[in-house]
mmCIF file of C-alpha atoms and ligand atoms in Angstrom:
data_model
loop_
_atom_site.group_PDB
_atom_site.id
_atom_site.type_symbol
_atom_site.label_atom_id
_atom_site.label_comp_id
_atom_site.label_asym_id
_atom_site.label_seq_id
_atom_site.Cartn_x
_atom_site.Cartn_y
_atom_site.Cartn_z
ATOM 1 C CA MET A 1 6.094 123.421 -34.378
ATOM 2 C CA LYS A 2 8.051 124.906 -31.450
ATOM 3 C CA LYS A 3 9.647 127.481 -33.749
ATOM 4 C CA ILE A 4 6.242 128.747 -34.951
ATOM 5 C CA PHE A 5 5.150 129.225 -31.386
ATOM 6 C CA GLU A 6 8.315 131.045 -30.356
ATOM 7 C CA ASP A 7 7.866 133.482 -33.238
ATOM 8 C CA ILE A 8 4.337 134.110 -32.057
ATOM 9 C CA ARG A 9 5.588 135.864 -28.933
ATOM 10 C CA LYS A 10 6.311 139.010 -30.890
ATOM 11 C CA ASP A 11 2.558 139.422 -31.480
ATOM 12 C CA PHE A 12 2.111 140.031 -27.739
ATOM 13 C CA PRO A 13 3.719 143.347 -26.717
ATOM 14 C CA ILE A 14 3.606 142.643 -22.975
ATOM 15 C CA LEU A 15 5.735 139.500 -23.319
ATOM 16 C CA SER A 16 8.853 141.511 -24.101
ATOM 17 C CA ARG A 17 8.728 143.556 -20.897
ATOM 18 C CA THR A 18 10.751 142.878 -17.782
ATOM 19 C CA ILE A 19 9.584 142.574 -14.175
ATOM 20 C CA TYR A 20 12.137 143.529 -11.498
ATOM 21 C CA ASN A 21 14.699 143.616 -14.340
ATOM 22 C CA LYS A 22 13.986 139.986 -15.217
ATOM 23 C CA PRO A 23 12.256 138.825 -18.379
ATOM 24 C CA LEU A 24 8.578 138.288 -17.675
ATOM 25 C CA VAL A 25 7.549 134.648 -17.448
ATOM 26 C CA TYR A 26 3.767 134.737 -17.568
ATOM 27 C CA PHE A 27 2.297 131.495 -16.226
ATOM 28 C CA ASP A 28 -1.046 132.888 -15.045
ATOM 29 C CA ASN A 29 -2.971 132.277 -18.235
ATOM 30 C CA ALA A 30 -5.898 130.514 -16.591
ATOM 31 C CA ALA A 31 -6.644 133.774 -14.763
ATOM 32 C CA THR A 32 -6.376 135.859 -17.903
ATOM 33 C CA THR A 33 -4.485 135.674 -21.178
ATOM 34 C CA GLN A 34 -2.319 138.381 -22.688
ATOM 35 C CA LYS A 35 -3.546 140.227 -25.755
ATOM 36 C CA PRO A 36 -2.103 140.117 -29.258
ATOM 37 C CA LYS A 37 -1.390 143.430 -30.978
ATOM 38 C CA ILE A 38 -4.365 142.985 -33.332
ATOM 39 C CA VAL A 39 -6.717 143.109 -30.323
ATOM 40 C CA ILE A 40 -5.025 146.164 -28.809
ATOM 41 C CA ASP A 41 -4.918 147.926 -32.196
ATOM 42 C CA THR A 42 -8.554 147.155 -32.966
ATOM 43 C CA ILE A 43 -9.668 148.853 -29.760
ATOM 44 C CA ALA A 44 -7.545 151.958 -30.444
ATOM 45 C CA GLU A 45 -8.637 152.048 -34.105
ATOM 46 C CA PHE A 46 -12.314 151.834 -33.229
ATOM 47 C CA TYR A 47 -12.228 154.543 -30.598
ATOM 48 C CA SER A 48 -10.121 156.715 -32.905
ATOM 49 C CA ASN A 49 -12.261 156.362 -36.025
ATOM 50 C CA TYR A 50 -15.600 154.624 -35.660
ATOM 51 C CA ASN A 51 -17.070 154.951 -32.193
ATOM 52 C CA ALA A 52 -20.813 155.580 -31.930
ATOM 53 C CA ASN A 53 -23.491 153.804 -29.915
ATOM 54 C CA ILE A 54 -24.913 150.869 -31.814
ATOM 55 C CA HIS A 55 -28.484 150.012 -32.925
ATOM 56 C CA ARG A 56 -31.110 152.375 -34.209
ATOM 57 C CA GLY A 57 -28.623 155.120 -35.064
ATOM 58 C CA VAL A 58 -29.298 156.732 -38.438
ATOM 59 C CA HIS A 59 -25.842 158.210 -38.869
ATOM 60 C CA TYR A 60 -22.806 156.704 -40.567
ATOM 61 C CA LEU A 61 -20.762 155.912 -37.455
ATOM 62 C CA SER A 62 -23.617 154.279 -35.586
ATOM 63 C CA ASP A 63 -24.406 152.143 -38.598
ATOM 64 C CA TYR A 64 -20.738 151.196 -38.992
ATOM 65 C CA SER A 65 -20.393 150.221 -35.319
ATOM 66 C CA THR A 66 -23.649 148.256 -35.423
ATOM 67 C CA GLN A 67 -22.569 146.282 -38.451
ATOM 68 C CA ALA A 68 -19.139 145.593 -36.973
ATOM 69 C CA THR A 69 -20.762 144.297 -33.771
ATOM 70 C CA GLU A 70 -23.094 142.003 -35.665
ATOM 71 C CA LYS A 71 -20.178 140.753 -37.774
ATOM 72 C CA ALA A 72 -18.352 139.992 -34.514
ATOM 73 C CA ARG A 73 -21.369 138.012 -33.332
ATOM 74 C CA GLU A 74 -21.235 136.069 -36.596
ATOM 75 C CA VAL A 75 -17.520 135.295 -36.027
ATOM 76 C CA ILE A 76 -18.341 133.964 -32.538
ATOM 77 C CA LYS A 77 -21.283 131.959 -33.905
ATOM 78 C CA ASN A 78 -19.074 130.306 -36.527
ATOM 79 C CA PHE A 79 -16.284 129.707 -34.013
ATOM 80 C CA ILE A 80 -18.511 127.616 -31.742
ATOM 81 C CA ASN A 81 -20.684 126.394 -34.637
ATOM 82 C CA ALA A 82 -23.973 127.655 -33.232
ATOM 83 C CA SER A 83 -26.812 127.211 -35.689
ATOM 84 C CA SER A 84 -27.915 130.851 -35.516
ATOM 85 C CA VAL A 85 -26.710 134.254 -34.258
ATOM 86 C CA LYS A 86 -29.941 134.316 -32.246
ATOM 87 C CA GLU A 87 -28.293 131.772 -29.967
ATOM 88 C CA VAL A 88 -25.238 133.944 -29.269
ATOM 89 C CA ILE A 89 -25.860 136.353 -26.391
ATOM 90 C CA LEU A 90 -23.112 138.878 -25.691
ATOM 91 C CA THR A 91 -22.379 139.263 -21.992
ATOM 92 C CA LYS A 92 -19.551 140.641 -19.909
ATOM 93 C CA GLY A 93 -18.108 137.232 -19.115
ATOM 94 C CA THR A 94 -18.645 133.696 -17.911
ATOM 95 C CA THR A 95 -19.902 134.891 -14.539
ATOM 96 C CA GLU A 96 -22.588 137.069 -16.075
ATOM 97 C CA SER A 97 -23.573 134.341 -18.542
ATOM 98 C CA ILE A 98 -24.108 131.824 -15.729
ATOM 99 C CA ASN A 99 -25.963 134.321 -13.559
ATOM 100 C CA LEU A 100 -28.193 135.099 -16.523
ATOM 101 C CA VAL A 101 -29.093 131.439 -16.992
ATOM 102 C CA ALA A 102 -29.452 130.762 -13.262
ATOM 103 C CA PHE A 103 -31.861 133.692 -12.950
ATOM 104 C CA SER A 104 -33.775 133.417 -16.155
ATOM 105 C CA PHE A 105 -33.910 129.615 -16.553
ATOM 106 C CA GLY A 106 -34.674 129.556 -12.825
ATOM 107 C CA GLU A 107 -37.642 131.908 -13.247
ATOM 108 C CA ALA A 108 -39.016 129.808 -16.095
ATOM 109 C CA PHE A 109 -38.374 126.279 -14.907
ATOM 110 C CA ILE A 110 -37.382 125.929 -11.229
ATOM 111 C CA ASN A 111 -39.946 125.412 -8.494
ATOM 112 C CA GLU A 112 -39.859 124.396 -4.845
ATOM 113 C CA GLY A 113 -38.324 120.942 -4.382
ATOM 114 C CA ASP A 114 -36.690 120.839 -7.819
ATOM 115 C CA GLU A 115 -33.081 119.721 -8.058
ATOM 116 C CA ILE A 116 -30.016 121.219 -9.709
ATOM 117 C CA ILE A 117 -26.753 119.315 -10.099
ATOM 118 C CA VAL A 118 -23.313 120.902 -10.174
ATOM 119 C CA SER A 119 -19.940 119.280 -9.659
ATOM 120 C CA LYS A 120 -17.615 119.756 -6.716
ATOM 121 C CA MET A 121 -14.891 121.070 -9.011
ATOM 122 C CA GLU A 122 -16.835 124.122 -10.187
ATOM 123 C CA HIS A 123 -15.442 127.615 -10.081
ATOM 124 C CA HIS A 124 -17.492 129.675 -7.606
ATOM 125 C CA SER A 125 -19.199 131.347 -10.549
ATOM 126 C CA ASN A 126 -20.779 128.027 -11.524
ATOM 127 C CA PHE A 127 -21.662 127.245 -7.942
ATOM 128 C CA VAL A 128 -22.894 130.340 -6.132
ATOM 129 C CA PRO A 129 -25.487 131.486 -8.737
ATOM 130 C CA TRP A 130 -27.129 128.032 -8.461
ATOM 131 C CA GLN A 131 -26.956 128.170 -4.668
ATOM 132 C CA LEU A 132 -28.656 131.576 -4.753
ATOM 133 C CA LEU A 133 -31.314 130.207 -7.107
ATOM 134 C CA CYS A 134 -31.926 127.264 -4.786
ATOM 135 C CA GLN A 135 -32.352 129.629 -1.845
ATOM 136 C CA ARG A 136 -34.735 131.815 -3.831
ATOM 137 C CA LYS A 137 -36.872 128.942 -5.085
ATOM 138 C CA LYS A 138 -36.433 126.510 -2.196
ATOM 139 C CA ALA A 139 -34.815 124.087 -4.627
ATOM 140 C CA VAL A 140 -32.087 121.563 -3.818
ATOM 141 C CA LEU A 141 -28.454 121.744 -4.966
ATOM 142 C CA LYS A 142 -26.843 118.340 -5.482
ATOM 143 C CA VAL A 143 -23.124 117.910 -5.978
ATOM 144 C CA LEU A 144 -21.266 115.422 -8.146
ATOM 145 C CA ASN A 145 -17.946 114.572 -6.529
ATOM 146 C CA PHE A 146 -14.549 113.739 -8.031
ATOM 147 C CA ASN A 147 -11.968 111.083 -7.167
ATOM 148 C CA SER A 148 -8.463 111.452 -5.726
ATOM 149 C CA ILE A 149 -6.862 112.235 -9.097
ATOM 150 C CA GLY A 150 -9.487 114.830 -9.937
ATOM 151 C CA GLU A 151 -11.825 112.947 -12.261
ATOM 152 C CA LEU A 152 -15.583 113.311 -11.908
ATOM 153 C CA ASN A 153 -17.347 110.209 -10.575
ATOM 154 C CA ILE A 154 -19.515 109.886 -13.647
ATOM 155 C CA ASP A 155 -21.184 106.703 -12.386
ATOM 156 C CA GLU A 156 -22.607 108.694 -9.452
ATOM 157 C CA LEU A 157 -24.424 110.919 -11.909
ATOM 158 C CA TYR A 158 -26.860 108.126 -12.755
ATOM 159 C CA LYS A 159 -27.898 108.060 -9.109
ATOM 160 C CA LEU A 160 -27.937 111.831 -8.612
ATOM 161 C CA ILE A 161 -30.387 112.499 -11.442
ATOM 162 C CA THR A 162 -34.014 112.088 -10.399
ATOM 163 C CA VAL A 163 -37.345 113.109 -11.895
ATOM 164 C CA LYS A 164 -36.915 116.400 -10.043
ATOM 165 C CA THR A 165 -33.597 117.278 -11.711
ATOM 166 C CA LYS A 166 -34.084 120.396 -13.837
ATOM 167 C CA ILE A 167 -30.557 121.275 -14.975
ATOM 168 C CA ILE A 168 -26.937 120.119 -14.689
ATOM 169 C CA ALA A 169 -24.162 122.736 -14.712
ATOM 170 C CA VAL A 170 -20.626 121.478 -15.095
ATOM 171 C CA THR A 171 -17.267 122.794 -16.145
ATOM 172 C CA HIS A 172 -15.611 121.623 -19.353
ATOM 173 C CA VAL A 173 -12.125 122.073 -17.854
ATOM 174 C CA SER A 174 -11.329 122.641 -14.172
ATOM 175 C CA ASN A 175 -9.393 125.852 -13.562
ATOM 176 C CA ALA A 176 -7.849 124.428 -10.395
ATOM 177 C CA LEU A 177 -7.180 120.791 -11.385
ATOM 178 C CA GLY A 178 -6.807 121.023 -15.131
ATOM 179 C CA THR A 179 -9.114 118.029 -15.655
ATOM 180 C CA ILE A 180 -10.843 117.892 -19.020
ATOM 181 C CA ASN A 181 -14.257 116.511 -18.133
ATOM 182 C CA PRO A 182 -16.091 113.987 -20.322
ATOM 183 C CA ILE A 183 -18.832 116.480 -21.105
ATOM 184 C CA GLU A 184 -20.059 114.493 -24.107
ATOM 185 C CA LYS A 185 -20.863 111.611 -21.750
ATOM 186 C CA ILE A 186 -22.440 113.925 -19.146
ATOM 187 C CA ILE A 187 -24.654 115.503 -21.811
ATOM 188 C CA GLU A 188 -25.627 112.071 -23.126
ATOM 189 C CA ILE A 189 -26.598 110.822 -19.651
ATOM 190 C CA ALA A 190 -28.488 114.038 -18.837
ATOM 191 C CA HIS A 191 -30.376 114.071 -22.127
ATOM 192 C CA SER A 192 -31.379 110.433 -21.744
ATOM 193 C CA ARG A 193 -33.329 111.727 -18.715
ATOM 194 C CA ASN A 194 -34.473 114.931 -20.473
ATOM 195 C CA VAL A 195 -32.268 117.171 -18.337
ATOM 196 C CA PRO A 196 -30.597 120.175 -20.003
ATOM 197 C CA VAL A 197 -26.893 120.860 -19.439
ATOM 198 C CA LEU A 198 -24.922 124.076 -19.051
ATOM 199 C CA ILE A 199 -21.211 123.812 -19.791
ATOM 200 C CA ASP A 200 -18.809 126.328 -18.269
ATOM 201 C CA GLY A 201 -16.249 126.687 -21.036
ATOM 202 C CA ALA A 202 -14.126 129.410 -19.384
ATOM 203 C CA GLN A 203 -11.055 127.147 -19.311
ATOM 204 C CA ALA A 204 -11.769 125.135 -22.451
ATOM 205 C CA ILE A 205 -12.616 127.488 -25.269
ATOM 206 C CA GLN A 206 -9.000 128.730 -25.603
ATOM 207 C CA HIS A 207 -7.540 125.198 -25.727
ATOM 208 C CA ILE A 208 -10.058 122.792 -27.240
ATOM 209 C CA LYS A 209 -12.200 122.910 -30.386
ATOM 210 C CA VAL A 210 -15.795 123.490 -29.285
ATOM 211 C CA ASP A 211 -18.730 122.644 -31.539
ATOM 212 C CA VAL A 212 -21.923 123.311 -29.637
ATOM 213 C CA GLN A 213 -24.104 121.472 -32.158
ATOM 214 C CA LYS A 214 -21.943 118.379 -32.033
ATOM 215 C CA LEU A 215 -21.779 118.532 -28.231
ATOM 216 C CA ASN A 216 -25.525 119.094 -28.187
ATOM 217 C CA CYS A 217 -25.152 121.097 -24.956
ATOM 218 C CA ASP A 218 -28.037 123.370 -24.036
ATOM 219 C CA PHE A 219 -25.901 126.258 -22.823
ATOM 220 C CA TYR A 220 -22.180 126.937 -23.281
ATOM 221 C CA VAL A 221 -20.547 129.958 -21.645
ATOM 222 C CA PHE A 222 -17.126 131.580 -21.792
ATOM 223 C CA SER A 223 -15.180 134.805 -21.190
ATOM 224 C CA GLY A 224 -13.434 136.858 -23.860
ATOM 225 C CA HIS A 225 -10.460 137.744 -21.696
ATOM 226 C CA LYS A 226 -9.390 134.104 -21.352
ATOM 227 C CA ILE A 227 -9.288 133.652 -25.099
ATOM 228 C CA TYR A 228 -6.900 136.531 -25.842
ATOM 229 C CA GLY A 229 -9.731 139.063 -26.126
ATOM 230 C CA PRO A 230 -10.584 142.066 -23.960
ATOM 231 C CA THR A 231 -11.920 141.985 -20.415
ATOM 232 C CA GLY A 232 -15.620 142.691 -20.019
ATOM 233 C CA THR A 233 -16.656 140.461 -22.925
ATOM 234 C CA GLY A 234 -18.287 137.092 -22.807
ATOM 235 C CA VAL A 235 -20.665 134.747 -24.513
ATOM 236 C CA LEU A 236 -23.735 132.789 -23.603
ATOM 237 C CA TYR A 237 -24.658 130.221 -26.191
ATOM 238 C CA GLY A 238 -28.114 128.811 -25.598
ATOM 239 C CA LYS A 239 -30.453 126.652 -27.630
ATOM 240 C CA LYS A 240 -33.078 128.860 -29.205
ATOM 241 C CA ASP A 241 -36.107 126.942 -27.946
ATOM 242 C CA LEU A 242 -34.903 127.253 -24.343
ATOM 243 C CA LEU A 243 -33.898 130.912 -24.642
ATOM 244 C CA GLU A 244 -37.319 131.695 -26.144
ATOM 245 C CA LYS A 245 -39.000 130.292 -23.042
ATOM 246 C CA MET A 246 -36.798 132.203 -20.598
ATOM 247 C CA PRO A 247 -37.796 135.703 -19.383
ATOM 248 C CA PRO A 248 -35.364 138.641 -19.717
ATOM 249 C CA TYR A 249 -32.552 138.882 -17.181
ATOM 250 C CA GLN A 250 -32.306 142.676 -17.022
ATOM 251 C CA GLY A 251 -34.610 145.430 -18.210
ATOM 252 C CA GLY A 252 -33.463 148.476 -20.159
ATOM 253 C CA GLY A 253 -32.776 149.778 -23.628
ATOM 254 C CA GLU A 254 -32.675 147.453 -26.655
ATOM 255 C CA MET A 255 -34.199 144.437 -24.914
ATOM 256 C CA ILE A 256 -37.721 145.785 -25.529
ATOM 257 C CA SER A 257 -40.088 145.618 -28.428
ATOM 258 C CA LYS A 258 -42.636 148.143 -27.128
ATOM 259 C CA VAL A 259 -42.939 149.999 -23.845
ATOM 260 C CA THR A 260 -46.082 151.633 -22.548
ATOM 261 C CA VAL A 261 -46.865 152.768 -19.024
ATOM 262 C CA GLU A 262 -48.924 149.614 -18.530
ATOM 263 C CA LYS A 263 -46.849 146.965 -20.227
ATOM 264 C CA THR A 264 -43.619 146.117 -22.003
ATOM 265 C CA THR A 265 -43.111 143.538 -24.708
ATOM 266 C CA PHE A 266 -39.685 142.183 -25.381
ATOM 267 C CA ASN A 267 -37.296 142.152 -28.303
ATOM 268 C CA VAL A 268 -36.398 139.030 -30.257
ATOM 269 C CA LEU A 269 -33.308 136.915 -29.558
ATOM 270 C CA PRO A 270 -30.517 137.644 -28.917
ATOM 271 C CA TYR A 271 -31.431 141.244 -27.968
ATOM 272 C CA LYS A 272 -33.991 140.184 -25.355
ATOM 273 C CA PHE A 273 -31.017 139.330 -23.141
ATOM 274 C CA GLU A 274 -28.831 142.335 -24.004
ATOM 275 C CA ALA A 275 -30.194 145.259 -22.003
ATOM 276 C CA GLY A 276 -28.357 148.584 -22.214
ATOM 277 C CA THR A 277 -25.372 149.687 -24.262
ATOM 278 C CA PRO A 278 -23.326 146.561 -24.820
ATOM 279 C CA ASN A 279 -19.540 146.402 -24.693
ATOM 280 C CA TYR A 280 -19.483 146.557 -28.468
ATOM 281 C CA ILE A 281 -15.940 147.750 -29.155
ATOM 282 C CA ASP A 282 -14.420 145.084 -26.960
ATOM 283 C CA THR A 283 -16.678 142.500 -28.597
ATOM 284 C CA ILE A 284 -15.392 143.606 -32.007
ATOM 285 C CA ALA A 285 -11.866 143.141 -30.659
ATOM 286 C CA LEU A 286 -12.843 139.716 -29.265
ATOM 287 C CA ALA A 287 -13.782 138.654 -32.793
ATOM 288 C CA GLU A 288 -10.275 139.701 -33.890
ATOM 289 C CA ALA A 289 -8.794 137.531 -31.115
ATOM 290 C CA ILE A 290 -10.855 134.594 -32.344
ATOM 291 C CA LYS A 291 -9.763 135.126 -35.951
ATOM 292 C CA TYR A 292 -6.167 135.342 -34.729
ATOM 293 C CA ILE A 293 -6.253 132.001 -32.912
ATOM 294 C CA GLU A 294 -8.169 130.360 -35.740
ATOM 295 C CA LYS A 295 -5.265 131.257 -38.006
ATOM 296 C CA ILE A 296 -2.882 129.425 -35.676
ATOM 297 C CA GLY A 297 -5.338 126.551 -35.394
ATOM 298 C CA ILE A 298 -6.920 125.433 -32.143
ATOM 299 C CA ASP A 299 -5.672 121.854 -32.609
ATOM 300 C CA ASN A 300 -2.091 123.112 -33.066
ATOM 301 C CA ILE A 301 -2.546 125.149 -29.894
ATOM 302 C CA TYR A 302 -3.848 122.132 -27.973
ATOM 303 C CA ASN A 303 -0.977 119.908 -29.133
ATOM 304 C CA TYR A 304 1.736 122.427 -28.332
ATOM 305 C CA GLU A 305 0.250 123.278 -24.925
ATOM 306 C CA THR A 306 0.059 119.563 -24.138
ATOM 307 C CA GLU A 307 3.795 119.303 -24.859
ATOM 308 C CA LEU A 308 4.380 122.184 -22.422
ATOM 309 C CA LEU A 309 2.131 120.516 -19.842
ATOM 310 C CA ASN A 310 3.922 117.171 -20.131
ATOM 311 C CA TYR A 311 7.361 118.750 -19.957
ATOM 312 C CA ALA A 312 6.536 120.864 -16.890
ATOM 313 C CA THR A 313 4.827 117.904 -15.157
ATOM 314 C CA GLU A 314 7.931 115.796 -15.763
ATOM 315 C CA ARG A 315 10.295 118.475 -14.460
ATOM 316 C CA LEU A 316 8.213 118.996 -11.313
ATOM 317 C CA LYS A 317 8.917 115.358 -10.465
ATOM 318 C CA GLU A 318 12.462 116.538 -9.595
ATOM 319 C CA PHE A 319 10.945 117.818 -6.327
ATOM 320 C CA PRO A 320 10.017 114.969 -3.965
ATOM 321 C CA GLU A 321 8.210 117.431 -1.676
ATOM 322 C CA ILE A 322 5.798 118.519 -4.419
ATOM 323 C CA LYS A 323 2.395 116.928 -4.859
ATOM 324 C CA ILE A 324 0.471 117.670 -8.031
ATOM 325 C CA ILE A 325 -3.202 118.256 -7.243
ATOM 326 C CA GLY A 326 -5.161 116.962 -10.194
ATOM 327 C CA GLN A 327 -3.571 114.069 -12.048
ATOM 328 C CA ALA A 328 -6.332 113.058 -14.428
ATOM 329 C CA PRO A 329 -5.015 111.469 -17.626
ATOM 330 C CA LYS A 330 -6.898 114.053 -19.713
ATOM 331 C CA LYS A 331 -5.678 117.461 -18.630
ATOM 332 C CA SER A 332 -5.489 120.939 -20.043
ATOM 333 C CA ALA A 333 -2.358 123.074 -19.619
ATOM 334 C CA VAL A 334 -2.842 123.761 -15.911
ATOM 335 C CA ILE A 335 -0.704 122.376 -13.086
ATOM 336 C CA SER A 336 -1.732 122.904 -9.483
ATOM 337 C CA PHE A 337 0.593 121.721 -6.773
ATOM 338 C CA SER A 338 1.226 121.863 -3.066
ATOM 339 C CA VAL A 339 4.552 121.614 -1.267
ATOM 340 C CA ASP A 340 4.987 119.854 2.064
ATOM 341 C CA ASN A 341 5.080 122.357 4.937
ATOM 342 C CA VAL A 342 5.158 125.412 2.682
ATOM 343 C CA HIS A 343 2.287 127.858 2.244
ATOM 344 C CA PRO A 344 1.471 128.442 -1.455
ATOM 345 C CA SER A 345 1.442 132.234 -1.127
ATOM 346 C CA ASP A 346 5.036 132.268 0.190
ATOM 347 C CA ILE A 347 6.120 130.600 -3.039
ATOM 348 C CA GLY A 348 4.095 133.051 -5.132
ATOM 349 C CA ILE A 349 5.522 136.116 -3.422
ATOM 350 C CA LEU A 350 9.153 134.992 -3.669
ATOM 351 C CA ILE A 351 8.997 133.702 -7.224
ATOM 352 C CA ASP A 352 7.360 136.939 -8.367
ATOM 353 C CA LYS A 353 10.623 138.722 -7.493
ATOM 354 C CA MET A 354 12.269 136.545 -10.129
ATOM 355 C CA GLY A 355 9.902 137.816 -12.813
ATOM 356 C CA ILE A 356 7.606 134.791 -12.746
ATOM 357 C CA ALA A 357 3.852 135.377 -12.598
ATOM 358 C CA LEU A 358 1.886 132.448 -11.265
ATOM 359 C CA ARG A 359 -1.173 132.174 -9.064
ATOM 360 C CA THR A 360 -1.597 130.879 -5.545
ATOM 361 C CA GLY A 361 -4.662 130.322 -3.405
ATOM 362 C CA THR A 362 -7.980 128.590 -3.818
ATOM 363 C CA HIS A 363 -8.560 129.716 -7.428
ATOM 364 C CA CYS A 364 -12.214 130.498 -6.622
ATOM 365 C CA ALA A 365 -12.777 126.778 -6.149
ATOM 366 C CA GLU A 366 -12.860 126.380 -2.372
ATOM 367 C CA PRO A 367 -14.816 123.081 -2.374
ATOM 368 C CA ILE A 368 -11.874 121.487 -4.242
ATOM 369 C CA MET A 369 -9.436 122.650 -1.564
ATOM 370 C CA GLN A 370 -11.803 121.388 1.146
ATOM 371 C CA GLU A 371 -11.908 117.986 -0.560
ATOM 372 C CA PHE A 372 -8.089 117.777 -0.561
ATOM 373 C CA ASN A 373 -7.901 119.407 2.873
ATOM 374 C CA ILE A 374 -5.341 121.997 1.753
ATOM 375 C CA PRO A 375 -5.328 125.804 2.102
ATOM 376 C CA GLY A 376 -4.731 126.267 -1.600
ATOM 377 C CA THR A 377 -2.275 125.441 -4.349
ATOM 378 C CA VAL A 378 0.401 127.011 -6.490
ATOM 379 C CA ARG A 379 -0.903 127.053 -10.050
ATOM 380 C CA VAL A 380 0.989 127.441 -13.292
ATOM 381 C CA SER A 381 -1.093 127.654 -16.433
ATOM 382 C CA PHE A 382 0.241 127.842 -19.960
ATOM 383 C CA ALA A 383 -0.675 129.501 -23.205
ATOM 384 C CA PHE A 384 0.715 128.858 -26.687
ATOM 385 C CA TYR A 385 3.138 131.782 -26.317
ATOM 386 C CA ASN A 386 4.917 130.072 -23.417
ATOM 387 C CA THR A 387 8.146 128.189 -24.070
ATOM 388 C CA PHE A 388 10.121 125.237 -22.767
ATOM 389 C CA LYS A 389 12.862 127.675 -21.812
ATOM 390 C CA GLU A 390 10.411 129.515 -19.570
ATOM 391 C CA ILE A 391 9.578 126.229 -17.858
ATOM 392 C CA ASP A 392 13.317 125.706 -17.231
ATOM 393 C CA LEU A 393 13.566 129.226 -15.761
ATOM 394 C CA PHE A 394 10.589 128.485 -13.545
ATOM 395 C CA ILE A 395 12.088 125.204 -12.308
ATOM 396 C CA GLU A 396 15.394 126.904 -11.463
ATOM 397 C CA ALA A 397 13.540 129.724 -9.675
ATOM 398 C CA LEU A 398 11.415 127.220 -7.773
ATOM 399 C CA LYS A 399 14.541 125.402 -6.589
ATOM 400 C CA LYS A 400 15.913 128.672 -5.168
ATOM 401 C CA VAL A 401 12.587 129.598 -3.555
ATOM 402 C CA LEU A 402 12.176 126.229 -1.858
ATOM 403 C CA LEU A 403 15.743 126.391 -0.562
ATOM 404 C CA MET A 404 15.010 129.817 0.948
ATOM 405 C CA LEU A 405 11.749 128.678 2.511
ATOM 406 C CA LYS A 406 13.283 125.599 4.068
ATOM 407 C CA LYS A 407 16.138 127.420 5.756
HETATM 408 N N1 PMP B 1 -15.374 129.314 -14.641
HETATM 409 C C1 PMP B 1 -14.101 128.924 -14.679
HETATM 410 C C2 PMP B 1 -13.781 127.467 -14.855
HETATM 411 C C3 PMP B 1 -13.091 129.874 -14.563
HETATM 412 O O1 PMP B 1 -11.808 129.493 -14.597
HETATM 413 C C4 PMP B 1 -13.434 131.243 -14.401
HETATM 414 C C5 PMP B 1 -12.375 132.312 -14.244
HETATM 415 N N2 PMP B 1 -11.293 131.970 -13.460
HETATM 416 C C6 PMP B 1 -14.774 131.581 -14.379
HETATM 417 C C7 PMP B 1 -15.712 130.589 -14.506
HETATM 418 C C8 PMP B 1 -15.224 132.996 -14.219
HETATM 419 O O2 PMP B 1 -14.838 133.777 -15.318
HETATM 420 P P1 PMP B 1 -14.976 135.351 -15.304
HETATM 421 O O3 PMP B 1 -14.342 135.820 -14.036
HETATM 422 O O4 PMP B 1 -14.237 135.777 -16.525
HETATM 423 O O5 PMP B 1 -16.427 135.661 -15.370
#
């Protein structure tokens, strides 16, 4: 198993570069993943040989690009097991997907006094759009809290849901704590009260097999760049009957059926939600990223990354001054930690000089930091191209950094 994953590194050109003359150790995968050669090559190949704006073009290149884009949509649909391509909206990322739902679902279904539930461990992009919606509609935002090890207080959900609850938006995996949330249970509870659920899959889709039909979620969103695809790509999966009832998010080309001076009628799904020239070449490359990881096998990825997570967690125990923030038993390959009397960014800056890329700060999840009463954390996050040897290098580097900072 380990051998397969070490060989995989050669598929990622950036992993063989050095930083300050040290081999790059890239532990910032929760922020964005590196790209395999097939993704980079697909982009170059398309711009070199096939580029033309998609839809309604009568010429060869436009037709080729259109078909390739729709094939990419089909790949995404199969990957998440949506029942139809109509339910797969192409966006520029998780943030745009959530904003789309918050606006459009909000227009259709949210009125004054209605309630929306999010959790306290959401990334700002699954928090602020709902806050904005609540301000716009005079609705109420309710927050599901988590316990000291970073698990959602699921029992509280029963009390939070009322007849006024219109939607629950919750993350599948926390980017700052690593917790894998029991979304199946959350969906079951919500549906027993007829409340739809949006799942933020930004930190799950690259680690865990997602089957939207089996989950029975109403919306599932993710970003292409976190699943080894290009930046500026993303997906909104939504159940057809809900999407049909929601008004368009943006107006422009392609989302229309007919435009007259007096009135516009709208295109069918998924195009109703895809105004303007989409990021089609990057979406085609995203489909290549998906095919690439499917070949490795998402379950193999999950198992190997869990080994990395367990090993790194164990090694961090060598530091009595380190506290791991987020110790849920079910975690994805993310470790956030704080160090007594040391500011996280000091660690980040010093360790960078040793070629190690990790992230420090609030990770766009300030309510989590407020709950723990800390300024932020140091976060290492793994991908399947990381190795045990890199974890050893990181531990040695961390020892040196902490010695320097304590002098
Ligand atoms: N949700 C979670 C859980 C995330 O980790 C992120 C990215 N850090 C986002 C949403 C936002 O993703 P993007 O910036 O790609 O839109």
